[in-house]
Short mmCIF file of C-alpha atoms in Angstrom, two decimals:
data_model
loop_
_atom_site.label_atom_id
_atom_site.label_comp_id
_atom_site.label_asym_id
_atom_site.label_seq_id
_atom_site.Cartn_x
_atom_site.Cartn_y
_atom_site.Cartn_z
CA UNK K 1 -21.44 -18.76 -29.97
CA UNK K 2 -24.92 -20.00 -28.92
CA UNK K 3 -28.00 -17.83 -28.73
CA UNK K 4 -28.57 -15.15 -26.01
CA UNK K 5 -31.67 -16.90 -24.87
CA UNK K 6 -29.90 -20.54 -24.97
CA UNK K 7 -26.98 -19.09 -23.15
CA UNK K 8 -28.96 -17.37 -20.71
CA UNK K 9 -30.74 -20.74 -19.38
CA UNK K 10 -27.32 -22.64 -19.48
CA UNK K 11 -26.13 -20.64 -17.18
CA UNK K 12 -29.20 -20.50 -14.91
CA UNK K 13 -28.83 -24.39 -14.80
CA UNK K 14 -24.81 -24.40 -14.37
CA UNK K 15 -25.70 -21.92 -11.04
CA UNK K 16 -28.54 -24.64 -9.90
CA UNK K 17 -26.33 -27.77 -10.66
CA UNK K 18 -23.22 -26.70 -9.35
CA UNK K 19 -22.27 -27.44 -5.61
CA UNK K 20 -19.52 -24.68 -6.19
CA UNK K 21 -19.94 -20.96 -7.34
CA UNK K 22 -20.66 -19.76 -10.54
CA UNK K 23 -19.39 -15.93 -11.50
CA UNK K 24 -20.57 -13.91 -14.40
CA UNK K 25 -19.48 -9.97 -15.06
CA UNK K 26 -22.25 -8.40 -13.43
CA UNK K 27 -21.73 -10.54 -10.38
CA UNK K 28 -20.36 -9.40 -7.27
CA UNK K 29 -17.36 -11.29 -6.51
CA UNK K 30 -16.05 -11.86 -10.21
CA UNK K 31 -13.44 -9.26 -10.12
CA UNK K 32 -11.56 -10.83 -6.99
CA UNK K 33 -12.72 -14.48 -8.66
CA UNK K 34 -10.55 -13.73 -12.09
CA UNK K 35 -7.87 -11.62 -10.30
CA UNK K 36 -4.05 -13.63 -10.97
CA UNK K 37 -0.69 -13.57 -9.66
CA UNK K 38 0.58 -11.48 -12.65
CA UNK K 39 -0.95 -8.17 -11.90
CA UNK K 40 -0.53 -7.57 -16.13
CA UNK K 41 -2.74 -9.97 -16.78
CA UNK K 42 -6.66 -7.93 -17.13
CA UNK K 43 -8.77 -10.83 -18.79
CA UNK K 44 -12.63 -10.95 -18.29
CA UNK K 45 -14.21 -14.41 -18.93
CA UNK K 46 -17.69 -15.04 -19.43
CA UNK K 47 -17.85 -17.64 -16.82
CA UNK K 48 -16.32 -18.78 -13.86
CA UNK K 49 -16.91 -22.06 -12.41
CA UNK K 50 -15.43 -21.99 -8.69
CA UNK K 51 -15.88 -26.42 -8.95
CA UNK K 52 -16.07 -28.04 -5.69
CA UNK K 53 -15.53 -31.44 -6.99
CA UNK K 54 -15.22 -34.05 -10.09
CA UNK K 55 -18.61 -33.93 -10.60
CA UNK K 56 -18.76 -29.99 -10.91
CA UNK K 57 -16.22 -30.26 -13.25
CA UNK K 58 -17.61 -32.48 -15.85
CA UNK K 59 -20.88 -30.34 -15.39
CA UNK K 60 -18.53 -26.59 -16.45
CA UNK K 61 -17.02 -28.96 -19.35
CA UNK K 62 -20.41 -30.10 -20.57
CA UNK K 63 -21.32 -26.34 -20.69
CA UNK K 64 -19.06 -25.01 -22.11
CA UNK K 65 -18.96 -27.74 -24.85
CA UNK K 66 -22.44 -27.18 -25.71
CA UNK K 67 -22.17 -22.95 -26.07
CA UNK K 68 -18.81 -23.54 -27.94
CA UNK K 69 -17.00 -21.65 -25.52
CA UNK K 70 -13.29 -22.16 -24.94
CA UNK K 71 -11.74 -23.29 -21.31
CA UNK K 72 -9.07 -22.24 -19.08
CA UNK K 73 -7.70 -24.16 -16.42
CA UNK K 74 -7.56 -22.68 -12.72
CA UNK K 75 -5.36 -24.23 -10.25
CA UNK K 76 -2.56 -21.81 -8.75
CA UNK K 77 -3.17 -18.87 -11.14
CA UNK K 78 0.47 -18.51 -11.16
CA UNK K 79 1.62 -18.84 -15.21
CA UNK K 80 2.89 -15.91 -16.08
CA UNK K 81 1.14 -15.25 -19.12
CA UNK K 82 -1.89 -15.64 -17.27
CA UNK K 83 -3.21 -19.30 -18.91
CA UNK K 84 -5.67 -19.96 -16.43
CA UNK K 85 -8.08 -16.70 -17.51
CA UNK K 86 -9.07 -16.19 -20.83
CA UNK K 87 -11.58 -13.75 -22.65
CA UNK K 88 -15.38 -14.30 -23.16
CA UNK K 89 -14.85 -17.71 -22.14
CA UNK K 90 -15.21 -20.45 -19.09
CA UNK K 91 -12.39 -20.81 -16.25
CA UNK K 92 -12.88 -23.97 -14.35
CA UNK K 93 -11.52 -22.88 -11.32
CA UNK K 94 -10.22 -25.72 -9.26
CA UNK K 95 -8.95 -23.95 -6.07
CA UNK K 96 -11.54 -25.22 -3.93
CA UNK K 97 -10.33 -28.31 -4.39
CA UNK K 98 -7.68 -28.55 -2.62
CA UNK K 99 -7.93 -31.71 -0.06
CA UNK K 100 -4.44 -33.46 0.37
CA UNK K 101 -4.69 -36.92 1.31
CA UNK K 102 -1.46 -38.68 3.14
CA UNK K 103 -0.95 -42.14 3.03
CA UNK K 104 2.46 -42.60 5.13
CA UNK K 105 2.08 -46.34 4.88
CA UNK K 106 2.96 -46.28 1.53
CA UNK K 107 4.83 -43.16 1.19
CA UNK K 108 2.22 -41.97 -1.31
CA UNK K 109 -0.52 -39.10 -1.41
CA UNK K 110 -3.38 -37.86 -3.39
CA UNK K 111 -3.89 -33.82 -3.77
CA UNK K 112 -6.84 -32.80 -5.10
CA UNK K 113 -6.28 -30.22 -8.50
CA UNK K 114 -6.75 -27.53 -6.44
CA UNK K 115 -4.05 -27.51 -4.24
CA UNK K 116 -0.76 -25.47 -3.42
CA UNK K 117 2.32 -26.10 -2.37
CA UNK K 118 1.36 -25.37 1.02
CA UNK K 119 -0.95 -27.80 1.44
CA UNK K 120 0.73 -30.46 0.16
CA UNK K 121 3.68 -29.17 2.09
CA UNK K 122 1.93 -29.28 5.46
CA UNK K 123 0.08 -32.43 5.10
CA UNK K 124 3.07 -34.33 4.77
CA UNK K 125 5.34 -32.85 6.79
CA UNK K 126 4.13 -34.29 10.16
CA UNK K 127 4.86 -37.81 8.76
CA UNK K 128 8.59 -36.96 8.00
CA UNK K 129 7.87 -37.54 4.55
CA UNK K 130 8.20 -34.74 1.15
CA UNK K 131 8.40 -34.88 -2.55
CA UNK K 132 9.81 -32.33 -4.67
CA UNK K 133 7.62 -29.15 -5.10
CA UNK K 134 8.28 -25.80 -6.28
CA UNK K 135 10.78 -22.86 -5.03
CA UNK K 136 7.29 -21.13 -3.65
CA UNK K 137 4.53 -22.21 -1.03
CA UNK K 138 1.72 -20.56 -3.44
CA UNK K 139 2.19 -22.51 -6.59
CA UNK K 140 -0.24 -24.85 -7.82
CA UNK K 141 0.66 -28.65 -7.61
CA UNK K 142 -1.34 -29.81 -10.66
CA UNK K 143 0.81 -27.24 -13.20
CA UNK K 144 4.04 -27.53 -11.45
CA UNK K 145 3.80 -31.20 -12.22
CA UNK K 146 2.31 -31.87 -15.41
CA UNK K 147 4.92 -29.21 -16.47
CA UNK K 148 7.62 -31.35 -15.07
CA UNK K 149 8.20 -29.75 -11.91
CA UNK K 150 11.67 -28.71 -10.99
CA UNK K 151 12.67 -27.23 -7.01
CA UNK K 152 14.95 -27.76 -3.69
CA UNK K 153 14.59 -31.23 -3.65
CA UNK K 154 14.96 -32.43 -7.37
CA UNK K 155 18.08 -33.73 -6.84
CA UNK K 156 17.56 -35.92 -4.57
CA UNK K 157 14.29 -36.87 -4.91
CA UNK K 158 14.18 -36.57 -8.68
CA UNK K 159 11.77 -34.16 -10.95
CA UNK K 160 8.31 -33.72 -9.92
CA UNK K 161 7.18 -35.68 -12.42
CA UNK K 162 9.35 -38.50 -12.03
CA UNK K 163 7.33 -39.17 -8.56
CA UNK K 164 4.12 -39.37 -10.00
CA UNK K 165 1.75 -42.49 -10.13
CA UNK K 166 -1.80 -41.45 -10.80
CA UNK K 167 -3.95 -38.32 -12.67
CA UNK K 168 -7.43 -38.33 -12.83
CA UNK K 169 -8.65 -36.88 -15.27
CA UNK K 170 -11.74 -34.70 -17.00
CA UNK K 171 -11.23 -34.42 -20.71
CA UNK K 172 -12.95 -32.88 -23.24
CA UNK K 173 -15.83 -34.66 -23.67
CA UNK K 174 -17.06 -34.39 -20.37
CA UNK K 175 -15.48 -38.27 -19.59
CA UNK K 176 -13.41 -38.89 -16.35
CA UNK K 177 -10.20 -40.94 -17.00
CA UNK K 178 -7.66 -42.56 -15.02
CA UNK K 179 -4.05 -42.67 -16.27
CA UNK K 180 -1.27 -44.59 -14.71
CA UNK K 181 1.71 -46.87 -15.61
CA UNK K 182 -0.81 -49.45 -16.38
CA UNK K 183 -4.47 -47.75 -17.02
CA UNK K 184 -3.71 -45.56 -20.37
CA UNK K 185 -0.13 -45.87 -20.53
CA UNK K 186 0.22 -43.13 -23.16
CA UNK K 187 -1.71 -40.58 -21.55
CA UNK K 188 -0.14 -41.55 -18.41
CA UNK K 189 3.72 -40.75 -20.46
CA UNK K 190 1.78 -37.50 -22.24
CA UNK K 191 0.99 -35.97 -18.84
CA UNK K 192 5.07 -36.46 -17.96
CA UNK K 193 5.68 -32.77 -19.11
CA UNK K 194 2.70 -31.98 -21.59
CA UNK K 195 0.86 -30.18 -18.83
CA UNK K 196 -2.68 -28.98 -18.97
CA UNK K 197 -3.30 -30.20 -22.72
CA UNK K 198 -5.46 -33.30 -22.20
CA UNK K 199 -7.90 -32.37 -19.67
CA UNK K 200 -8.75 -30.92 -16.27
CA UNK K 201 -6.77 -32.96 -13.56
CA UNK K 202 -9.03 -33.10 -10.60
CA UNK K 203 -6.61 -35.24 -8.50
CA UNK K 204 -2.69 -36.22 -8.88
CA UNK K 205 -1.07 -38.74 -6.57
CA UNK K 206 3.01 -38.65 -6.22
CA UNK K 207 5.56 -40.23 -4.39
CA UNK K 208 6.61 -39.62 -1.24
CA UNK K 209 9.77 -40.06 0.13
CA UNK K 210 11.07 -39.66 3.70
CA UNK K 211 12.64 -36.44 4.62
CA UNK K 212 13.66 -36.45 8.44
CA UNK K 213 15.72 -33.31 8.12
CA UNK K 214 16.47 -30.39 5.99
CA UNK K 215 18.94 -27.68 6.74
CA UNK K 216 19.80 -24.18 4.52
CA UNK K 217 22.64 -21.97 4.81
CA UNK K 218 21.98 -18.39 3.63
CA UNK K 219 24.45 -15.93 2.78
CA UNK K 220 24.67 -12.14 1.51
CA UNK K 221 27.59 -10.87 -0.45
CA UNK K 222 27.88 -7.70 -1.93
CA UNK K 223 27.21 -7.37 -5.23
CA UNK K 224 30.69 -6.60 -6.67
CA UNK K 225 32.16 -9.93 -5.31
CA UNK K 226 30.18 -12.12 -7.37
CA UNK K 227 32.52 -14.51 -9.99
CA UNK K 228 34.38 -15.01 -6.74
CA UNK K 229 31.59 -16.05 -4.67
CA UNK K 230 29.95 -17.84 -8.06
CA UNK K 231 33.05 -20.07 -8.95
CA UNK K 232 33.10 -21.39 -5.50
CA UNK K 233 29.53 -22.28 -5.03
CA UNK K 234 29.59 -24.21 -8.39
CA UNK K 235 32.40 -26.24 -6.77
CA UNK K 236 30.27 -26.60 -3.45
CA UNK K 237 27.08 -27.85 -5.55
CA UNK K 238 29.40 -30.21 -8.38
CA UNK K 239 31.34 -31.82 -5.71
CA UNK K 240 28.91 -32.14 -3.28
CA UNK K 241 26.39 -35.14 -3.07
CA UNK K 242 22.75 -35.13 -4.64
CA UNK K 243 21.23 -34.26 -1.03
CA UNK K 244 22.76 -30.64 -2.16
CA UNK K 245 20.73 -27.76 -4.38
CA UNK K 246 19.94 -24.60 -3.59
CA UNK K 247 20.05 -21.32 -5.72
CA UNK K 248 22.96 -18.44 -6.24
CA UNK K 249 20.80 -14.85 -6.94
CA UNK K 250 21.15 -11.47 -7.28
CA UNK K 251 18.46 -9.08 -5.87
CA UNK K 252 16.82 -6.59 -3.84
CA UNK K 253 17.38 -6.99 -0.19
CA UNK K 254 13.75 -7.76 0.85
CA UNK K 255 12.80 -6.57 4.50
CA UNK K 256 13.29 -9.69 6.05
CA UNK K 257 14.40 -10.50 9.54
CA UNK K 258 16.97 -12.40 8.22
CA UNK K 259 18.55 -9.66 6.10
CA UNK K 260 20.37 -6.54 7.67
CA UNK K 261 19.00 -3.72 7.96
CA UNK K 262 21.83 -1.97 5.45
CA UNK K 263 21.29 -4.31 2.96
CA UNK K 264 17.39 -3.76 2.80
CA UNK K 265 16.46 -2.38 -0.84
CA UNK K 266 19.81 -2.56 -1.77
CA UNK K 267 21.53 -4.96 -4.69
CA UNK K 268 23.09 -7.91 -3.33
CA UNK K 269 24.01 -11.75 -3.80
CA UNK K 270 22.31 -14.37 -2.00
CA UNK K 271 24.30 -18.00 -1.75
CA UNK K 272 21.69 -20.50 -0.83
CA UNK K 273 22.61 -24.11 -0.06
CA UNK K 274 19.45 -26.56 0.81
CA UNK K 275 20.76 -29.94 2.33
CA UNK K 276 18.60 -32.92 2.87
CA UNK K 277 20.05 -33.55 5.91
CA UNK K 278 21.14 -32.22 9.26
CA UNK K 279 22.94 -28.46 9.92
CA UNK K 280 25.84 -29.96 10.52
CA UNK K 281 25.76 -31.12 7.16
CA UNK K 282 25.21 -27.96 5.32
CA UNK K 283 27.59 -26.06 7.81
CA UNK K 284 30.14 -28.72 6.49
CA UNK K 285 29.12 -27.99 3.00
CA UNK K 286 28.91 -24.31 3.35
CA UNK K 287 32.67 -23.87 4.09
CA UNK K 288 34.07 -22.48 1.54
CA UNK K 289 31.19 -20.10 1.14
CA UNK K 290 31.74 -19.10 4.80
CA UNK K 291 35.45 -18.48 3.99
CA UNK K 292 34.31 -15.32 1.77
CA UNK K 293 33.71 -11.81 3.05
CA UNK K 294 30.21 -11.88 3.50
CA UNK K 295 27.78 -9.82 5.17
CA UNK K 296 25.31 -12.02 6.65
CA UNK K 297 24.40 -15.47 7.31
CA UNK K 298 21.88 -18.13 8.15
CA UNK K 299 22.78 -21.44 8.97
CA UNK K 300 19.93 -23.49 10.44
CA UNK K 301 17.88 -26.64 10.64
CA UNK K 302 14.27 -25.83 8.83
CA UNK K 303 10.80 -27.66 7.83
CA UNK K 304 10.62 -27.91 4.54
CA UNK K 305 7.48 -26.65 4.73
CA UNK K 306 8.80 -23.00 6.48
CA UNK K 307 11.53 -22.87 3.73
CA UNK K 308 9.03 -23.23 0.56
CA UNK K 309 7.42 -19.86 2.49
CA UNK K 310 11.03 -18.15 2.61
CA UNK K 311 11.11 -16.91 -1.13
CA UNK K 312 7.03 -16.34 -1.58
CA UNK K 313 6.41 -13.34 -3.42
CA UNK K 314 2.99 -11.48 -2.70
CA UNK K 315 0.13 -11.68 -5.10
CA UNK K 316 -0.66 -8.32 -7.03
CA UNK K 317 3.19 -7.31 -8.48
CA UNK K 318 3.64 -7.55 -11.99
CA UNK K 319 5.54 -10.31 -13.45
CA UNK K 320 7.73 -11.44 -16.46
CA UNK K 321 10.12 -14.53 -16.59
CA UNK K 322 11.89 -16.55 -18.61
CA UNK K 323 15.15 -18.97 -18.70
CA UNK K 324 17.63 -21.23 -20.50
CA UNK K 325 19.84 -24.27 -19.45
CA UNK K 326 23.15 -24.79 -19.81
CA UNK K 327 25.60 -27.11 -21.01
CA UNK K 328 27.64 -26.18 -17.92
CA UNK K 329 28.79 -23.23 -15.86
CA UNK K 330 32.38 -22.34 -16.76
CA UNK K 331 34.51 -19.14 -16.16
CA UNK K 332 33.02 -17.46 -19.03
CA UNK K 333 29.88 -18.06 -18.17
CA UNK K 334 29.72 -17.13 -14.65
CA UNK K 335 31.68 -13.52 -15.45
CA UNK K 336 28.50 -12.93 -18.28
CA UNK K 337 26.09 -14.13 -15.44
CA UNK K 338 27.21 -11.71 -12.99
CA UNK K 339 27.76 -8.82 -15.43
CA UNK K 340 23.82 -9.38 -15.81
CA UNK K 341 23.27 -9.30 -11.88
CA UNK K 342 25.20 -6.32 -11.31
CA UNK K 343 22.09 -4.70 -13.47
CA UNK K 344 19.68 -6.08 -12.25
CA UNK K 345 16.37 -3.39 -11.64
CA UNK K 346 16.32 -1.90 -7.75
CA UNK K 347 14.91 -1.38 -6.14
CA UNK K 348 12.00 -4.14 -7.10
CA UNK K 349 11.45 -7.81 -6.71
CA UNK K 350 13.09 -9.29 -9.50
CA UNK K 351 15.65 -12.42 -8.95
CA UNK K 352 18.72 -13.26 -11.32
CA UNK K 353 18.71 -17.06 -10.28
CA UNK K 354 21.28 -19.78 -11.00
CA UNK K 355 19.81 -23.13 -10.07
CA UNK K 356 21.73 -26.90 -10.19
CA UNK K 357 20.48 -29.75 -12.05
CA UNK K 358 22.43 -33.17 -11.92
CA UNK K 359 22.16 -35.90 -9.38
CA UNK K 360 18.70 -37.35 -9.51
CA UNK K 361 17.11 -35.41 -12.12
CA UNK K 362 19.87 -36.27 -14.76
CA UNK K 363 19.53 -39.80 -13.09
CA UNK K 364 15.80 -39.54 -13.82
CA UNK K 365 13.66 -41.79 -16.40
CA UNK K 366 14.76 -40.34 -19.68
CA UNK K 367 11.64 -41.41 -21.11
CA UNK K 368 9.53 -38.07 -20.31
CA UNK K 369 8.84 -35.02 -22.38
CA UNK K 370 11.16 -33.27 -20.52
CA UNK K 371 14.07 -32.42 -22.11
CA UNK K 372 15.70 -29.97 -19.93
CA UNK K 373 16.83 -32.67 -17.67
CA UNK K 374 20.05 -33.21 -19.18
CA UNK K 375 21.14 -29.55 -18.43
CA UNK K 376 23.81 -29.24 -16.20
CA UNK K 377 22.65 -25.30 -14.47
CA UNK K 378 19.45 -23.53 -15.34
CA UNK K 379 19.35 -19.26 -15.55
CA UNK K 380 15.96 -17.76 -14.38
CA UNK K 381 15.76 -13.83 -14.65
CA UNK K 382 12.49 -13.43 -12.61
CA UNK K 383 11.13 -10.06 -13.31
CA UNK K 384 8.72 -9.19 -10.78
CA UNK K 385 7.96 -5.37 -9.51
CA UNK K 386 5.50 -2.86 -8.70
CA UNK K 387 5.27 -0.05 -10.72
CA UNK K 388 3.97 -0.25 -14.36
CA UNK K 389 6.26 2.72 -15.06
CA UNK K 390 8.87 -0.23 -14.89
CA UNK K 391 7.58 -2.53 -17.46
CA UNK K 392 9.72 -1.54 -20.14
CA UNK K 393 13.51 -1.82 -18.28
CA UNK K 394 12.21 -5.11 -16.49
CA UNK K 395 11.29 -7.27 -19.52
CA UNK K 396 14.11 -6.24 -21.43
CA UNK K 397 16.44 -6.74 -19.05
CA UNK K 398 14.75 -10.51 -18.75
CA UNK K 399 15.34 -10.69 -22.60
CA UNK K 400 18.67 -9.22 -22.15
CA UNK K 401 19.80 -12.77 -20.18
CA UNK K 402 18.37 -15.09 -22.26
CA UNK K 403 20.18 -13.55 -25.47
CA UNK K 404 23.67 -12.95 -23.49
CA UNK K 405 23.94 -16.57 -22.28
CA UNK K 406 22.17 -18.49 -24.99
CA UNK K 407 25.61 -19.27 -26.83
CA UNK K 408 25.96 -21.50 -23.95
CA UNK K 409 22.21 -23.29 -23.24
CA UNK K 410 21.30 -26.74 -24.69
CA UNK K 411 18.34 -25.56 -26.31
CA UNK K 412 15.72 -27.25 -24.12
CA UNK K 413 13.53 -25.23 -21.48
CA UNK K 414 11.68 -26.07 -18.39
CA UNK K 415 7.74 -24.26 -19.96
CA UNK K 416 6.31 -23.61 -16.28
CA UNK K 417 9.15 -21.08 -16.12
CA UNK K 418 8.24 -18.99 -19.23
CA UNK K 419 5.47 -16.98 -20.65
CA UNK K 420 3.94 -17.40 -23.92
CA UNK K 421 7.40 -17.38 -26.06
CA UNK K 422 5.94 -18.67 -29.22
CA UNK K 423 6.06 -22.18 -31.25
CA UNK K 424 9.60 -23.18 -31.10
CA UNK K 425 10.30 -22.65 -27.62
CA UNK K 426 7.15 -25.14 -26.94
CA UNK K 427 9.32 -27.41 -29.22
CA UNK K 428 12.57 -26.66 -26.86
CA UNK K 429 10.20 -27.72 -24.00
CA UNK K 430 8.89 -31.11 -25.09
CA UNK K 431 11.11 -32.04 -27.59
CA UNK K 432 10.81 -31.93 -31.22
CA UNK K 433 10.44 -36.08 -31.19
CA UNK K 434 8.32 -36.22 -28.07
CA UNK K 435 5.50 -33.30 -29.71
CA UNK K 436 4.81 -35.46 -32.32
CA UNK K 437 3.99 -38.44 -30.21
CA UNK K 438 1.89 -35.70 -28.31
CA UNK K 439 0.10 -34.59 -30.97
CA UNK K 440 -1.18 -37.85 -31.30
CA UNK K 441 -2.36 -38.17 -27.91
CA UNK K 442 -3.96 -35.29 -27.99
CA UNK K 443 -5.70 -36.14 -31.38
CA UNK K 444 -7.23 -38.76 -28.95
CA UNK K 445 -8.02 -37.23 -26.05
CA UNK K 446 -8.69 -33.57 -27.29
CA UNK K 447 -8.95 -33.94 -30.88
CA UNK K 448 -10.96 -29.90 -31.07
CA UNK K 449 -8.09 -28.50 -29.39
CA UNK K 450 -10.77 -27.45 -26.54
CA UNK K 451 -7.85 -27.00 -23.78
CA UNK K 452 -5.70 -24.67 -25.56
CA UNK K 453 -4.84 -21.86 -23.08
CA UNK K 454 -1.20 -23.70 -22.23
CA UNK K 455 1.98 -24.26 -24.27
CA UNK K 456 -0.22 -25.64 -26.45
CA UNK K 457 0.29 -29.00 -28.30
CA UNK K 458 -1.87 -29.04 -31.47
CA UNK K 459 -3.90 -32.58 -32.21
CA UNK K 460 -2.21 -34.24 -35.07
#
């Protein structure tokens, strides 16, 4: 740690040389500045560097190089374990950069590090034109992607990262970098999955694809009718084309228009189809489902944009997640997945999700760090809730599904949907052959392990 005195006038000049803000304890502001999604995270950095652009960027890496203090990475605040704060040290915070540039002639767009879901969600939308995003309007682009990037349209659109052409980049040493297929080819491959490891990424550009309609169909069940309900929608999703996904949950009815009022704060099963296509596609689709007893339903054309917002869940609850991937969904499987639902905590927010994989992410350039492609279903218990009275039944009831239907996962894991699970499960994210090719980028590119508040890959 430097001086007082020495620190003192670095920070003077980061306040004078930065276009954005600059937040220290004693400042008002910094409270709501390092507040997270995951209300259990309570970290207090010494800095925060609100950047407004590139250049303010490489200014909050040069100073915190030079008073040796370590960096996290602000773009969505949403990890769970809370990777973009850390303690008596700098957060570049990128969310005021957020521009989203469209470029509909050739179905490609550039979004700036700070940017959500929303934002790149509404930009493109009035062009007809999407890529795959998250399950939520409030995540952060840059993390979803460089952690591979899995949500309603993977399938037939591919993983997140499989649509991306361009990161530029701030690494350790204060340079700015440029990685593509053809401008540093292995940093380019590194950032495929290895997320936030090799720098600050000021600006992504993806692939966009067009996307003239998207319908849903929504339906309740009650809780007790689940391996019923569960066998057939894995025949709906297996059988159906890759324009299909969608997501089979238990949870707490939410006070939603579009749930009944006697189902609000009650356990219950949610069936959701998404369709690339028209409603009389999913309706099509959705038969079987609608043969079931069920107690409500949503069929309906929908932006994409207005269906990222359906499952938001506010900032300020407290959070704890984790999942595995399967080899496949039978019988067996789906009666130990809905044994789990039927105890799942209620009244809070927490989700028991069930998500598809296949079509185009199994189709997908195997190349990647991202191992979890090959699974055929992923389980995400999504612990989320209110009261810290309920930490204890809520994160053991998260470790209670990984444990009951790890006999059946292939070992790999999507890391933006855990916390910090230790070592081996960053191995079961990247692959044990991929980290070591990692490892060497990262020797390159951060060879003092400066960006180590991620699944961290160590330089080699």
């Amino acid at each position: 740690m430097a001086p007082l005195s020495k620190a003192h006038a670095a920070l003077a000049a980061l306040r004078a040389d930065l276009v954005g803000d600059v937040f220290a304890p004693d400042d008002q502001g910094y409270d709501e500045a390092r507040t997270v999604f995951n209300a259990m995270i309570d970290r207090r950095p010494a800095v925060i560097a609100q950047c407004e652009s590139e250049a303010d960027v490489v200014r909050s890496v040069h100073f915190a190089r030079d008073l040796d203090l370590k960096i996290a990475v602000r773009g969505g605040g949403h990890s769970v374990s809370g990777m973009s704060l850390n303690d008596n040290g700098l957060v570049v915070d990128l969310r005021r950069m957020h521009t989203v540039t469209v470029h509909p002639g050739s179905e490609t767009v550039r979004i700036e590090g700070g940017a959500v879901m929303s934002h790149l969600d509404r930009a493109t939308q009035p062009y007809g034109l999407a890529t795959t995003g998250g399950r939520v309007s409030t995540t952060g682009v840059g993390g979803f992607v460089l952690g591979g990037g899995n949500g309603w349209l993977d399938r037939t659109f591919g993983l997140a990262v499989d649509n991306l052409l361009g990161i530029e980049l701030v690494t350790a040493d204060g340079s700015t970098v440029l990685a593509t297929d053809h401008e540093n080819p292995e940093l380019f491959w590194a950032l495929h999955g290895g997320g936030g490891n090799f720098g600050v990424a000021t600006a992504l550009t993806l692939k966009l694809h067009p996307l003239p309609e998207l319908s849903i169909a929504l339906l309740m069940y009650q809780p007790d009718a689940g391996p019923d309900v569960l066998r057939i929608y894995r025949e709906v999703i297996e059988n159906g084309a890759s324009e299909v996904s969608g997501a089979f949950m238990y949870t707490t009815g939410p006070p939603e228009e579009f749930v009944p009022e006697h189902l609000v704060g009650k356990r219950l099963i949610v069936a959701l189809l998404t369709y690339a296509g028209s409603e009389e596609d999913v309706r099509k689709t959705a038969q079987p489902l609608l043969a079931l007893p069920h107690e409500a339903e949503t069929l309906t054309a929908i932006p994409y944009a207005d269906l990222q917002c359906m499952l938001d869940n506010p900032p300020g609850m407290r959070n704890y997640w984790s999942a595995e991937f399967l080899t496949g969904l039978p019988d067996e499987v789906v009666d130990v997945f809905c044994a789990l639902g039927r105890s799942v905590p209620v009244p809070t927010g927490t989700q028991h999700m069930l998500f598809p994989q296949g079509g185009a992410i199994a189709s997908g350039p195997a190349r990647f760090p991202v191992p979890f492609r090959d699974a055929l279903w992923g389980v995400h218990p999504f612990g989320i809730w209110e009261d810290q009275a309920d930490d204890e039944r809520c994160v053991q009831w998260v470790k209670k599904v990984r444990e009951e239907v790890r006999p059946w996962s292939t070992g790999a894991v999507y890391l933006n949907f855990i916390g910090d699970e230790g070592g081996d499960r960053v191995v079961a994210g990247l692959g044990a052959e991929n980290l070591r090719r990692l490892s060497a980028v990262k020797a390159e590119y951060d060879p003092d392990n400066v960006f180590r508040f991620n699944h961290n890959i160590r330089p080699a």
